[in-house]
Short mmCIF file of C-alpha atoms in Angstrom, two decimals:
data_model
loop_
_atom_site.label_atom_id
_atom_site.label_comp_id
_atom_site.label_asym_id
_atom_site.label_seq_id
_atom_site.Cartn_x
_atom_site.Cartn_y
_atom_site.Cartn_z
CA MET A 1 0.00 0.00 0.00
CA PRO A 2 1.57 3.33 -1.00
CA ASP A 3 2.17 5.82 1.82
CA SER A 4 0.15 8.49 0.00
CA VAL A 5 -3.11 6.49 0.29
CA ARG A 6 -5.48 7.81 2.97
CA TYR A 7 -8.96 6.80 4.10
CA MET A 8 -12.24 8.23 5.29
CA ARG A 9 -14.62 6.55 7.70
CA PRO A 10 -18.15 6.95 9.04
CA GLU A 11 -18.70 8.07 12.62
CA THR A 12 -19.89 4.56 13.51
CA PHE A 13 -18.69 1.52 11.60
CA PRO A 14 -21.20 -0.86 9.97
CA ARG A 15 -21.39 -4.49 11.05
CA PRO A 16 -20.21 -7.20 10.47
CA PHE A 17 -17.34 -5.78 8.36
CA ILE A 18 -16.12 -2.39 9.53
CA GLU A 19 -14.15 -2.30 6.27
CA LYS A 20 -17.35 -1.85 4.24
CA GLY A 21 -17.73 1.66 5.67
CA ILE A 22 -14.20 2.77 4.81
CA VAL A 23 -13.54 4.82 1.67
CA PHE A 24 -9.93 4.94 0.50
CA VAL A 25 -8.56 8.18 -0.97
CA LEU A 26 -6.05 7.39 -3.71
CA PRO A 27 -3.63 9.85 -5.29
CA ASP A 28 -4.78 11.04 -8.72
CA LYS A 29 -1.86 9.24 -10.40
CA LEU A 30 -3.43 5.90 -9.33
CA LYS A 31 -6.79 6.63 -10.99
CA ASN A 32 -6.53 3.55 -13.23
CA PHE A 33 -6.06 1.26 -10.22
CA ARG A 34 -9.21 2.12 -8.23
CA LYS A 35 -10.75 -1.26 -9.05
CA ASN A 36 -7.63 -3.19 -8.02
CA LEU A 37 -7.84 -2.56 -4.26
CA PHE A 38 -9.45 -5.47 -2.39
CA HIS A 39 -10.08 -6.63 1.14
CA VAL A 40 -8.65 -10.14 1.29
CA ARG A 41 -8.12 -12.90 3.82
CA ARG A 42 -5.45 -15.54 4.07
CA ARG A 43 -6.51 -18.94 2.71
CA ASP A 44 -7.08 -21.62 5.37
CA ASP A 45 -4.20 -23.85 4.33
CA ASP A 46 -0.45 -24.00 4.75
CA SER A 47 0.26 -21.68 1.83
CA ALA A 48 0.84 -18.32 3.54
CA ALA A 49 1.12 -16.45 0.22
CA THR A 50 -2.38 -17.34 -1.03
CA TYR A 51 -5.20 -14.87 -0.39
CA VAL A 52 -8.93 -14.98 -1.09
CA PRO A 53 -10.60 -11.72 -2.22
CA LEU A 54 -13.55 -10.82 0.01
CA PHE A 55 -14.82 -7.64 -1.63
CA ARG A 56 -13.57 -4.63 -3.57
CA ALA A 57 -12.66 -1.58 -1.52
CA LYS A 58 -14.52 1.70 -2.07
CA CYS A 59 -12.09 4.24 -3.53
CA ILE A 60 -12.15 7.88 -4.57
CA LEU A 61 -9.42 10.13 -5.93
CA GLU A 62 -7.91 13.11 -4.10
CA SER A 63 -9.46 15.43 -6.67
CA ASP A 64 -12.96 13.94 -6.22
CA PRO A 65 -15.40 15.68 -3.86
CA GLN A 66 -15.49 14.11 -0.41
CA PRO A 67 -18.57 11.97 0.29
CA PRO A 68 -20.90 13.57 2.85
CA GLY A 69 -21.09 12.12 6.35
CA LEU A 70 -17.54 10.73 6.45
CA LEU A 71 -14.73 11.74 8.78
CA GLY A 72 -11.17 12.21 7.60
CA PRO A 73 -9.10 11.74 5.56
CA TYR A 74 -6.75 9.84 7.89
CA ASP A 75 -3.46 8.04 7.35
CA VAL A 76 -3.92 4.40 6.43
CA TYR A 77 -1.51 3.08 9.06
CA PRO A 78 -3.14 1.95 11.32
CA PHE A 79 -6.77 2.26 10.31
CA TYR A 80 -8.44 -0.65 12.11
CA THR A 81 -10.10 0.16 15.42
CA LYS A 82 -11.15 -3.43 16.15
CA VAL A 83 -9.66 -6.82 15.42
CA ALA A 84 -11.90 -9.11 13.36
CA ARG A 85 -12.84 -12.21 15.31
CA ASN A 86 -14.93 -15.28 14.43
CA ARG A 87 -15.99 -17.19 17.52
CA ARG A 88 -12.68 -18.00 19.25
CA HIS A 89 -10.35 -17.29 16.32
CA TYR A 90 -8.92 -14.01 15.18
CA LEU A 91 -9.24 -13.50 11.43
CA ASP A 92 -6.41 -12.19 9.26
CA TYR A 93 -7.73 -9.54 6.87
CA TYR A 94 -5.53 -7.48 4.61
CA MET A 95 -5.72 -4.80 1.93
CA LEU A 96 -4.07 -5.75 -1.34
CA PHE A 97 -3.90 -4.32 -4.82
CA LEU A 98 -4.67 -7.26 -7.12
CA PHE A 99 -3.33 -7.21 -10.67
CA SER A 100 -4.20 -9.28 -13.73
CA GLY A 101 -0.60 -9.63 -14.83
CA GLN A 102 3.01 -8.53 -14.58
CA PRO A 103 2.71 -5.54 -17.00
CA GLU A 104 -0.09 -4.01 -14.92
CA PHE A 105 1.93 -4.48 -11.71
CA ALA A 106 5.02 -2.95 -13.33
CA ARG A 107 3.00 0.13 -14.37
CA PHE A 108 1.61 0.46 -10.81
CA ARG A 109 5.07 0.09 -9.29
CA ALA A 110 6.52 2.75 -11.60
CA LEU A 111 3.84 5.20 -10.41
CA THR A 112 4.34 4.49 -6.71
CA GLU A 113 8.14 4.60 -6.53
#
């Protein structure tokens, strides 16, 4: 996640996923990657590098008007106020930019370096 990404949040988070109320504010140079930001979870097997997309994150650009009723923008790190928990187990949720191939990732990386 680039350091220039920020987020906005409602006064009270929705349930069960607080992440569904968060709107990420991306720099204008990342306008083509708004649909690549996902909330993901780690797959329940031994492969630690495999993630399952849960849902696409809501994103706006810095130049877009701010949505009404949201607080912020705030720095992304750290943005969780609660740890996700399912019964007795804590759940590992992450934010990842997902790309369809190496050329798309290379273009993203060139913009964020």
